[in-house]
Amino acid sequence: EVVTQDGEHPVEGESLPQFDAEQIDKSDRVTEPGAMRRRIGRHVDHPRLHRVNVVAIHIAPGSRLPTRPVGSVAAEAGKGLIGDRYHGSRRRQVTLQSQEALDLAAADLGHGFDCGATRRNITVDSGEIPSTPGTRLRIGAVDFEVVRVAAPCRLLDDWIGPGAMAALRGRAGSALLVL
């Protein structure tokens, strides 16, 4: 699974078919069993997230280390994002949040902040992030399943500012598995 804009697979130099993110439909779904690598496009396919755009992707190599923005990342089925601290986790492989919800939290805080400061992996521009366990959604050609709400942690008060954890409660997105 790959998050990329140019269709080039960043692992093993494999070439992936070109993908026009503007034309996501059911024909873009990958259905072959055992498929381990698929391209993640820049749009999310879910009824409550209809036609939203991925605006940022972040990964962190380890716990308590800062996230870094990336233009593309490989997502491995059953394991998560390659290079991220949660790769290989069985409970929480990817996190998803909405910039719209972050803007509401920033208004409560009285100042803006970078979406990467929340330590979430994928940020979409708007919409309500699904939070019901078992809910499935698609980003490009990659399927995800919601595991739980991603609760904000105490580190956010240090990284974003006092009150960040409280401002993000109920707005911090969801934890997902890569299918």
mmCIF file with all atom_site columns, C-alpha atoms in Angstrom:
data_model
loop_
_atom_site.group_PDB
_atom_site.id
_atom_site.type_symbol
_atom_site.label_atom_id
_atom_site.label_alt_id
_atom_site.label_comp_id
_atom_site.label_asym_id
_atom_site.label_entity_id
_atom_site.label_seq_id
_atom_site.pdbx_PDB_ins_code
_atom_site.Cartn_x
_atom_site.Cartn_y
_atom_site.Cartn_z
_atom_site.occupancy
_atom_site.B_iso_or_equiv
_atom_site.pdbx_formal_charge
_atom_site.auth_seq_id
_atom_site.auth_comp_id
_atom_site.auth_asym_id
_atom_site.auth_atom_id
_atom_site.pdbx_PDB_model_num
ATOM 1   C CA . GLU A 1 1   ? 0.000   0.000   0.000   1.00 0.00 ? 1   GLU A CA 1
ATOM 2   C CA . VAL A 1 2   ? 1.474   3.346   -0.919  1.00 0.00 ? 2   VAL A CA 1
ATOM 3   C CA . VAL A 1 3   ? 0.650   6.951   -0.283  1.00 0.00 ? 3   VAL A CA 1
ATOM 4   C CA . THR A 1 4   ? 2.153   8.810   -3.191  1.00 0.00 ? 4   THR A CA 1
ATOM 5   C CA . GLN A 1 5   ? 1.303   11.337  -5.839  1.00 0.00 ? 5   GLN A CA 1
ATOM 6   C CA . ASP A 1 6   ? 3.310   10.070  -8.786  1.00 0.00 ? 6   ASP A CA 1
ATOM 7   C CA . GLY A 1 7   ? 2.510   6.340   -8.931  1.00 0.00 ? 7   GLY A CA 1
ATOM 8   C CA . GLU A 1 8   ? 6.071   5.271   -8.118  1.00 0.00 ? 8   GLU A CA 1
ATOM 9   C CA . HIS A 1 9   ? 6.348   2.607   -5.417  1.00 0.00 ? 9   HIS A CA 1
ATOM 10  C CA . PRO A 1 10  ? 8.939   3.722   -2.826  1.00 0.00 ? 10  PRO A CA 1
ATOM 11  C CA . VAL A 1 11  ? 9.767   0.138   -1.835  1.00 0.00 ? 11  VAL A CA 1
ATOM 12  C CA . GLU A 1 12  ? 11.713  -2.185  -4.141  1.00 0.00 ? 12  GLU A CA 1
ATOM 13  C CA . GLY A 1 13  ? 11.278  0.257   -7.045  1.00 0.00 ? 13  GLY A CA 1
ATOM 14  C CA . GLU A 1 14  ? 8.050   -1.399  -8.192  1.00 0.00 ? 14  GLU A CA 1
ATOM 15  C CA . SER A 1 15  ? 5.984   0.735   -10.515 1.00 0.00 ? 15  SER A CA 1
ATOM 16  C CA . LEU A 1 16  ? 2.325   1.156   -9.671  1.00 0.00 ? 16  LEU A CA 1
ATOM 17  C CA . PRO A 1 17  ? -0.422  2.039   -12.107 1.00 0.00 ? 17  PRO A CA 1
ATOM 18  C CA . GLN A 1 18  ? -1.127  5.738   -12.383 1.00 0.00 ? 18  GLN A CA 1
ATOM 19  C CA . PHE A 1 19  ? -4.033  6.795   -10.233 1.00 0.00 ? 19  PHE A CA 1
ATOM 20  C CA . ASP A 1 20  ? -6.199  9.830   -10.817 1.00 0.00 ? 20  ASP A CA 1
ATOM 21  C CA . ALA A 1 21  ? -7.389  10.818  -7.348  1.00 0.00 ? 21  ALA A CA 1
ATOM 22  C CA . GLU A 1 22  ? -10.238 12.812  -8.875  1.00 0.00 ? 22  GLU A CA 1
ATOM 23  C CA . GLN A 1 23  ? -11.839 9.645   -10.236 1.00 0.00 ? 23  GLN A CA 1
ATOM 24  C CA . ILE A 1 24  ? -12.169 7.354   -7.220  1.00 0.00 ? 24  ILE A CA 1
ATOM 25  C CA . ASP A 1 25  ? -14.997 4.896   -7.573  1.00 0.00 ? 25  ASP A CA 1
ATOM 26  C CA . LYS A 1 26  ? -15.721 1.252   -6.870  1.00 0.00 ? 26  LYS A CA 1
ATOM 27  C CA . SER A 1 27  ? -13.574 0.197   -9.855  1.00 0.00 ? 27  SER A CA 1
ATOM 28  C CA . ASP A 1 28  ? -10.520 1.458   -7.963  1.00 0.00 ? 28  ASP A CA 1
ATOM 29  C CA . ARG A 1 29  ? -11.079 -1.039  -5.153  1.00 0.00 ? 29  ARG A CA 1
ATOM 30  C CA . VAL A 1 30  ? -8.446  -3.742  -4.832  1.00 0.00 ? 30  VAL A CA 1
ATOM 31  C CA . THR A 1 31  ? -10.192 -7.021  -4.146  1.00 0.00 ? 31  THR A CA 1
ATOM 32  C CA . GLU A 1 32  ? -7.581  -9.694  -4.733  1.00 0.00 ? 32  GLU A CA 1
ATOM 33  C CA . PRO A 1 33  ? -6.942  -11.753 -1.585  1.00 0.00 ? 33  PRO A CA 1
ATOM 34  C CA . GLY A 1 34  ? -3.555  -11.348 0.058   1.00 0.00 ? 34  GLY A CA 1
ATOM 35  C CA . ALA A 1 35  ? -2.769  -8.059  -1.659  1.00 0.00 ? 35  ALA A CA 1
ATOM 36  C CA . MET A 1 36  ? -0.082  -6.540  0.559   1.00 0.00 ? 36  MET A CA 1
ATOM 37  C CA . ARG A 1 37  ? 0.691   -3.274  -1.172  1.00 0.00 ? 37  ARG A CA 1
ATOM 38  C CA . ARG A 1 38  ? -1.827  -0.853  -2.627  1.00 0.00 ? 38  ARG A CA 1
ATOM 39  C CA . ARG A 1 39  ? -1.688  2.798   -3.420  1.00 0.00 ? 39  ARG A CA 1
ATOM 40  C CA . ILE A 1 40  ? -3.247  5.300   -1.032  1.00 0.00 ? 40  ILE A CA 1
ATOM 41  C CA . GLY A 1 41  ? -4.634  8.179   -3.029  1.00 0.00 ? 41  GLY A CA 1
ATOM 42  C CA . ARG A 1 42  ? -5.413  11.700  -1.901  1.00 0.00 ? 42  ARG A CA 1
ATOM 43  C CA . HIS A 1 43  ? -9.183  11.266  -1.417  1.00 0.00 ? 43  HIS A CA 1
ATOM 44  C CA . VAL A 1 44  ? -11.184 9.367   1.180   1.00 0.00 ? 44  VAL A CA 1
ATOM 45  C CA . ASP A 1 45  ? -14.187 7.203   0.276   1.00 0.00 ? 45  ASP A CA 1
ATOM 46  C CA . HIS A 1 46  ? -16.704 7.014   3.137   1.00 0.00 ? 46  HIS A CA 1
ATOM 47  C CA . PRO A 1 47  ? -20.309 8.310   3.297   1.00 0.00 ? 47  PRO A CA 1
ATOM 48  C CA . ARG A 1 48  ? -19.557 10.847  6.071   1.00 0.00 ? 48  ARG A CA 1
ATOM 49  C CA . LEU A 1 49  ? -16.252 11.839  4.449   1.00 0.00 ? 49  LEU A CA 1
ATOM 50  C CA . HIS A 1 50  ? -17.557 12.202  0.911   1.00 0.00 ? 50  HIS A CA 1
ATOM 51  C CA . ARG A 1 51  ? -14.979 13.840  -1.372  1.00 0.00 ? 51  ARG A CA 1
ATOM 52  C CA . VAL A 1 52  ? -12.576 15.069  1.259   1.00 0.00 ? 52  VAL A CA 1
ATOM 53  C CA . ASN A 1 53  ? -8.888  15.481  0.518   1.00 0.00 ? 53  ASN A CA 1
ATOM 54  C CA . VAL A 1 54  ? -5.862  14.196  2.365   1.00 0.00 ? 54  VAL A CA 1
ATOM 55  C CA . VAL A 1 55  ? -3.992  17.381  3.290   1.00 0.00 ? 55  VAL A CA 1
ATOM 56  C CA . ALA A 1 56  ? -1.112  15.910  5.299   1.00 0.00 ? 56  ALA A CA 1
ATOM 57  C CA . ILE A 1 57  ? 0.631   12.643  6.092   1.00 0.00 ? 57  ILE A CA 1
ATOM 58  C CA . HIS A 1 58  ? 2.934   12.360  9.111   1.00 0.00 ? 58  HIS A CA 1
ATOM 59  C CA . ILE A 1 59  ? 5.023   9.538   10.534  1.00 0.00 ? 59  ILE A CA 1
ATOM 60  C CA . ALA A 1 60  ? 7.243   9.255   13.609  1.00 0.00 ? 60  ALA A CA 1
ATOM 61  C CA . PRO A 1 61  ? 10.042  6.689   13.861  1.00 0.00 ? 61  PRO A CA 1
ATOM 62  C CA . GLY A 1 62  ? 9.463   6.093   17.576  1.00 0.00 ? 62  GLY A CA 1
ATOM 63  C CA . SER A 1 63  ? 7.432   6.839   20.649  1.00 0.00 ? 63  SER A CA 1
ATOM 64  C CA . ARG A 1 64  ? 7.717   10.411  21.965  1.00 0.00 ? 64  ARG A CA 1
ATOM 65  C CA . LEU A 1 65  ? 9.672   11.462  18.851  1.00 0.00 ? 65  LEU A CA 1
ATOM 66  C CA . PRO A 1 66  ? 8.318   14.297  16.697  1.00 0.00 ? 66  PRO A CA 1
ATOM 67  C CA . THR A 1 67  ? 6.352   13.399  13.596  1.00 0.00 ? 67  THR A CA 1
ATOM 68  C CA . ARG A 1 68  ? 7.621   14.458  10.206  1.00 0.00 ? 68  ARG A CA 1
ATOM 69  C CA . PRO A 1 69  ? 5.557   15.270  7.150   1.00 0.00 ? 69  PRO A CA 1
ATOM 70  C CA . VAL A 1 70  ? 5.955   12.981  4.144   1.00 0.00 ? 70  VAL A CA 1
ATOM 71  C CA . GLY A 1 71  ? 4.610   13.231  0.615   1.00 0.00 ? 71  GLY A CA 1
ATOM 72  C CA . SER A 1 72  ? 4.128   9.475   0.414   1.00 0.00 ? 72  SER A CA 1
ATOM 73  C CA . VAL A 1 73  ? 4.339   6.434   2.645   1.00 0.00 ? 73  VAL A CA 1
ATOM 74  C CA . ALA A 1 74  ? 3.929   2.699   2.197   1.00 0.00 ? 74  ALA A CA 1
ATOM 75  C CA . ALA A 1 75  ? 1.025   1.094   4.070   1.00 0.00 ? 75  ALA A CA 1
ATOM 76  C CA . GLU A 1 76  ? 1.284   -2.624  4.690   1.00 0.00 ? 76  GLU A CA 1
ATOM 77  C CA . ALA A 1 77  ? -1.891  -4.658  5.200   1.00 0.00 ? 77  ALA A CA 1
ATOM 78  C CA . GLY A 1 78  ? -2.179  -5.891  8.765   1.00 0.00 ? 78  GLY A CA 1
ATOM 79  C CA . LYS A 1 79  ? 0.851   -3.869  9.888   1.00 0.00 ? 79  LYS A CA 1
ATOM 80  C CA . GLY A 1 80  ? 0.435   -0.132  9.245   1.00 0.00 ? 80  GLY A CA 1
ATOM 81  C CA . LEU A 1 81  ? 2.601   2.606   7.756   1.00 0.00 ? 81  LEU A CA 1
ATOM 82  C CA . ILE A 1 82  ? 6.189   1.590   7.068   1.00 0.00 ? 82  ILE A CA 1
ATOM 83  C CA . GLY A 1 83  ? 8.560   3.804   9.038   1.00 0.00 ? 83  GLY A CA 1
ATOM 84  C CA . ASP A 1 84  ? 5.962   4.801   11.634  1.00 0.00 ? 84  ASP A CA 1
ATOM 85  C CA . ARG A 1 85  ? 6.133   3.970   15.330  1.00 0.00 ? 85  ARG A CA 1
ATOM 86  C CA . TYR A 1 86  ? 2.921   1.923   15.146  1.00 0.00 ? 86  TYR A CA 1
ATOM 87  C CA . HIS A 1 87  ? 4.007   -0.271  12.210  1.00 0.00 ? 87  HIS A CA 1
ATOM 88  C CA . GLY A 1 88  ? 3.491   -3.857  13.334  1.00 0.00 ? 88  GLY A CA 1
ATOM 89  C CA . SER A 1 89  ? 0.952   -3.000  16.032  1.00 0.00 ? 89  SER A CA 1
ATOM 90  C CA . ARG A 1 90  ? -2.095  -5.208  16.203  1.00 0.00 ? 90  ARG A CA 1
ATOM 91  C CA . ARG A 1 91  ? -4.390  -2.596  17.780  1.00 0.00 ? 91  ARG A CA 1
ATOM 92  C CA . ARG A 1 92  ? -3.515  0.790   16.332  1.00 0.00 ? 92  ARG A CA 1
ATOM 93  C CA . GLN A 1 93  ? -1.748  1.031   12.984  1.00 0.00 ? 93  GLN A CA 1
ATOM 94  C CA . VAL A 1 94  ? -2.824  4.386   11.529  1.00 0.00 ? 94  VAL A CA 1
ATOM 95  C CA . THR A 1 95  ? -4.529  7.477   12.931  1.00 0.00 ? 95  THR A CA 1
ATOM 96  C CA . LEU A 1 96  ? -6.882  9.746   10.985  1.00 0.00 ? 96  LEU A CA 1
ATOM 97  C CA . GLN A 1 97  ? -8.046  13.259  11.875  1.00 0.00 ? 97  GLN A CA 1
ATOM 98  C CA . SER A 1 98  ? -9.911  16.177  10.295  1.00 0.00 ? 98  SER A CA 1
ATOM 99  C CA . GLN A 1 99  ? -8.401  19.644  9.835   1.00 0.00 ? 99  GLN A CA 1
ATOM 100 C CA . GLU A 1 100 ? -11.888 21.057  10.344  1.00 0.00 ? 100 GLU A CA 1
ATOM 101 C CA . ALA A 1 101 ? -11.967 19.561  13.880  1.00 0.00 ? 101 ALA A CA 1
ATOM 102 C CA . LEU A 1 102 ? -8.432  20.830  14.533  1.00 0.00 ? 102 LEU A CA 1
ATOM 103 C CA . ASP A 1 103 ? -9.522  24.340  13.547  1.00 0.00 ? 103 ASP A CA 1
ATOM 104 C CA . LEU A 1 104 ? -12.315 24.166  16.142  1.00 0.00 ? 104 LEU A CA 1
ATOM 105 C CA . ALA A 1 105 ? -9.797  23.067  18.780  1.00 0.00 ? 105 ALA A CA 1
ATOM 106 C CA . ALA A 1 106 ? -7.463  25.909  17.763  1.00 0.00 ? 106 ALA A CA 1
ATOM 107 C CA . ALA A 1 107 ? -10.319 28.395  18.202  1.00 0.00 ? 107 ALA A CA 1
ATOM 108 C CA . ASP A 1 108 ? -10.913 27.039  21.724  1.00 0.00 ? 108 ASP A CA 1
ATOM 109 C CA . LEU A 1 109 ? -7.184  27.349  22.476  1.00 0.00 ? 109 LEU A CA 1
ATOM 110 C CA . GLY A 1 110 ? -6.938  30.835  21.052  1.00 0.00 ? 110 GLY A CA 1
ATOM 111 C CA . HIS A 1 111 ? -4.100  29.976  18.656  1.00 0.00 ? 111 HIS A CA 1
ATOM 112 C CA . GLY A 1 112 ? -3.466  27.797  15.646  1.00 0.00 ? 112 GLY A CA 1
ATOM 113 C CA . PHE A 1 113 ? -1.140  24.818  15.439  1.00 0.00 ? 113 PHE A CA 1
ATOM 114 C CA . ASP A 1 114 ? 0.284   22.492  12.806  1.00 0.00 ? 114 ASP A CA 1
ATOM 115 C CA . CYS A 1 115 ? -1.702  19.293  12.245  1.00 0.00 ? 115 CYS A CA 1
ATOM 116 C CA . GLY A 1 116 ? 1.511   17.294  12.733  1.00 0.00 ? 116 GLY A CA 1
ATOM 117 C CA . ALA A 1 117 ? 1.703   18.464  16.345  1.00 0.00 ? 117 ALA A CA 1
ATOM 118 C CA . THR A 1 118 ? -1.217  16.124  17.169  1.00 0.00 ? 118 THR A CA 1
ATOM 119 C CA . ARG A 1 119 ? 0.949   13.132  16.141  1.00 0.00 ? 119 ARG A CA 1
ATOM 120 C CA . ARG A 1 120 ? -1.804  11.730  13.893  1.00 0.00 ? 120 ARG A CA 1
ATOM 121 C CA . ASN A 1 121 ? -0.793  10.061  10.623  1.00 0.00 ? 121 ASN A CA 1
ATOM 122 C CA . ILE A 1 122 ? -3.363  11.231  8.091   1.00 0.00 ? 122 ILE A CA 1
ATOM 123 C CA . THR A 1 123 ? -5.193  14.564  8.095   1.00 0.00 ? 123 THR A CA 1
ATOM 124 C CA . VAL A 1 124 ? -8.161  15.202  5.805   1.00 0.00 ? 124 VAL A CA 1
ATOM 125 C CA . ASP A 1 125 ? -9.470  18.686  5.065   1.00 0.00 ? 125 ASP A CA 1
ATOM 126 C CA . SER A 1 126 ? -12.979 18.328  6.484   1.00 0.00 ? 126 SER A CA 1
ATOM 127 C CA . GLY A 1 127 ? -15.706 15.992  7.617   1.00 0.00 ? 127 GLY A CA 1
ATOM 128 C CA . GLU A 1 128 ? -16.610 13.902  10.616  1.00 0.00 ? 128 GLU A CA 1
ATOM 129 C CA . ILE A 1 129 ? -14.088 11.124  11.181  1.00 0.00 ? 129 ILE A CA 1
ATOM 130 C CA . PRO A 1 130 ? -15.825 7.752   11.630  1.00 0.00 ? 130 PRO A CA 1
ATOM 131 C CA . SER A 1 131 ? -15.355 6.508   15.210  1.00 0.00 ? 131 SER A CA 1
ATOM 132 C CA . THR A 1 132 ? -17.541 3.404   15.489  1.00 0.00 ? 132 THR A CA 1
ATOM 133 C CA . PRO A 1 133 ? -15.359 0.275   15.777  1.00 0.00 ? 133 PRO A CA 1
ATOM 134 C CA . GLY A 1 134 ? -15.702 -1.918  12.698  1.00 0.00 ? 134 GLY A CA 1
ATOM 135 C CA . THR A 1 135 ? -16.535 0.967   10.348  1.00 0.00 ? 135 THR A CA 1
ATOM 136 C CA . ARG A 1 136 ? -14.618 0.618   7.101   1.00 0.00 ? 136 ARG A CA 1
ATOM 137 C CA . LEU A 1 137 ? -13.356 3.394   4.885   1.00 0.00 ? 137 LEU A CA 1
ATOM 138 C CA . ARG A 1 138 ? -11.063 3.748   1.924   1.00 0.00 ? 138 ARG A CA 1
ATOM 139 C CA . ILE A 1 139 ? -8.302  6.201   1.157   1.00 0.00 ? 139 ILE A CA 1
ATOM 140 C CA . GLY A 1 140 ? -7.387  5.774   -2.484  1.00 0.00 ? 140 GLY A CA 1
ATOM 141 C CA . ALA A 1 141 ? -6.976  2.014   -2.978  1.00 0.00 ? 141 ALA A CA 1
ATOM 142 C CA . VAL A 1 142 ? -6.349  1.200   0.693   1.00 0.00 ? 142 VAL A CA 1
ATOM 143 C CA . ASP A 1 143 ? -9.060  -0.080  2.999   1.00 0.00 ? 143 ASP A CA 1
ATOM 144 C CA . PHE A 1 144 ? -9.051  0.738   6.699   1.00 0.00 ? 144 PHE A CA 1
ATOM 145 C CA . GLU A 1 145 ? -11.162 -0.339  9.650   1.00 0.00 ? 145 GLU A CA 1
ATOM 146 C CA . VAL A 1 146 ? -11.868 1.860   12.660  1.00 0.00 ? 146 VAL A CA 1
ATOM 147 C CA . VAL A 1 147 ? -10.616 0.351   15.913  1.00 0.00 ? 147 VAL A CA 1
ATOM 148 C CA . ARG A 1 148 ? -11.491 3.133   18.333  1.00 0.00 ? 148 ARG A CA 1
ATOM 149 C CA . VAL A 1 149 ? -11.501 6.853   18.946  1.00 0.00 ? 149 VAL A CA 1
ATOM 150 C CA . ALA A 1 150 ? -7.951  8.226   19.163  1.00 0.00 ? 150 ALA A CA 1
ATOM 151 C CA . ALA A 1 151 ? -7.898  9.993   22.515  1.00 0.00 ? 151 ALA A CA 1
ATOM 152 C CA . PRO A 1 152 ? -5.575  12.990  22.860  1.00 0.00 ? 152 PRO A CA 1
ATOM 153 C CA . CYS A 1 153 ? -2.580  12.447  25.148  1.00 0.00 ? 153 CYS A CA 1
ATOM 154 C CA . ARG A 1 154 ? -0.936  14.616  27.810  1.00 0.00 ? 154 ARG A CA 1
ATOM 155 C CA . LEU A 1 155 ? 2.041   15.302  25.530  1.00 0.00 ? 155 LEU A CA 1
ATOM 156 C CA . LEU A 1 156 ? -0.161  17.640  23.490  1.00 0.00 ? 156 LEU A CA 1
ATOM 157 C CA . ASP A 1 157 ? -0.194  20.174  26.328  1.00 0.00 ? 157 ASP A CA 1
ATOM 158 C CA . ASP A 1 158 ? 3.616   20.286  26.057  1.00 0.00 ? 158 ASP A CA 1
ATOM 159 C CA . TRP A 1 159 ? 3.796   20.268  22.251  1.00 0.00 ? 159 TRP A CA 1
ATOM 160 C CA . ILE A 1 160 ? 0.848   22.516  21.347  1.00 0.00 ? 160 ILE A CA 1
ATOM 161 C CA . GLY A 1 161 ? 0.212   24.430  24.558  1.00 0.00 ? 161 GLY A CA 1
ATOM 162 C CA . PRO A 1 162 ? -1.678  24.263  27.843  1.00 0.00 ? 162 PRO A CA 1
ATOM 163 C CA . GLY A 1 163 ? -5.250  23.106  27.311  1.00 0.00 ? 163 GLY A CA 1
ATOM 164 C CA . ALA A 1 164 ? -4.544  21.292  24.016  1.00 0.00 ? 164 ALA A CA 1
ATOM 165 C CA . MET A 1 165 ? -5.500  17.888  25.369  1.00 0.00 ? 165 MET A CA 1
ATOM 166 C CA . ALA A 1 166 ? -8.863  19.227  26.589  1.00 0.00 ? 166 ALA A CA 1
ATOM 167 C CA . ALA A 1 167 ? -9.492  21.184  23.354  1.00 0.00 ? 167 ALA A CA 1
ATOM 168 C CA . LEU A 1 168 ? -8.854  18.068  21.273  1.00 0.00 ? 168 LEU A CA 1
ATOM 169 C CA . ARG A 1 169 ? -11.073 15.750  23.332  1.00 0.00 ? 169 ARG A CA 1
ATOM 170 C CA . GLY A 1 170 ? -13.712 14.458  20.931  1.00 0.00 ? 170 GLY A CA 1
ATOM 171 C CA . ARG A 1 171 ? -11.819 15.994  17.975  1.00 0.00 ? 171 ARG A CA 1
ATOM 172 C CA . ALA A 1 172 ? -8.656  13.873  17.842  1.00 0.00 ? 172 ALA A CA 1
ATOM 173 C CA . GLY A 1 173 ? -9.822  11.436  15.170  1.00 0.00 ? 173 GLY A CA 1
ATOM 174 C CA . SER A 1 174 ? -9.734  7.643   15.105  1.00 0.00 ? 174 SER A CA 1
ATOM 175 C CA . ALA A 1 175 ? -7.263  4.775   15.249  1.00 0.00 ? 175 ALA A CA 1
ATOM 176 C CA . LEU A 1 176 ? -7.439  2.438   12.262  1.00 0.00 ? 176 LEU A CA 1
ATOM 177 C CA . LEU A 1 177 ? -6.180  -0.919  11.025  1.00 0.00 ? 177 LEU A CA 1
ATOM 178 C CA . VAL A 1 178 ? -4.889  -1.352  7.472   1.00 0.00 ? 178 VAL A CA 1
ATOM 179 C CA . LEU A 1 179 ? -6.879  -4.120  5.744   1.00 0.00 ? 179 LEU A CA 1
#
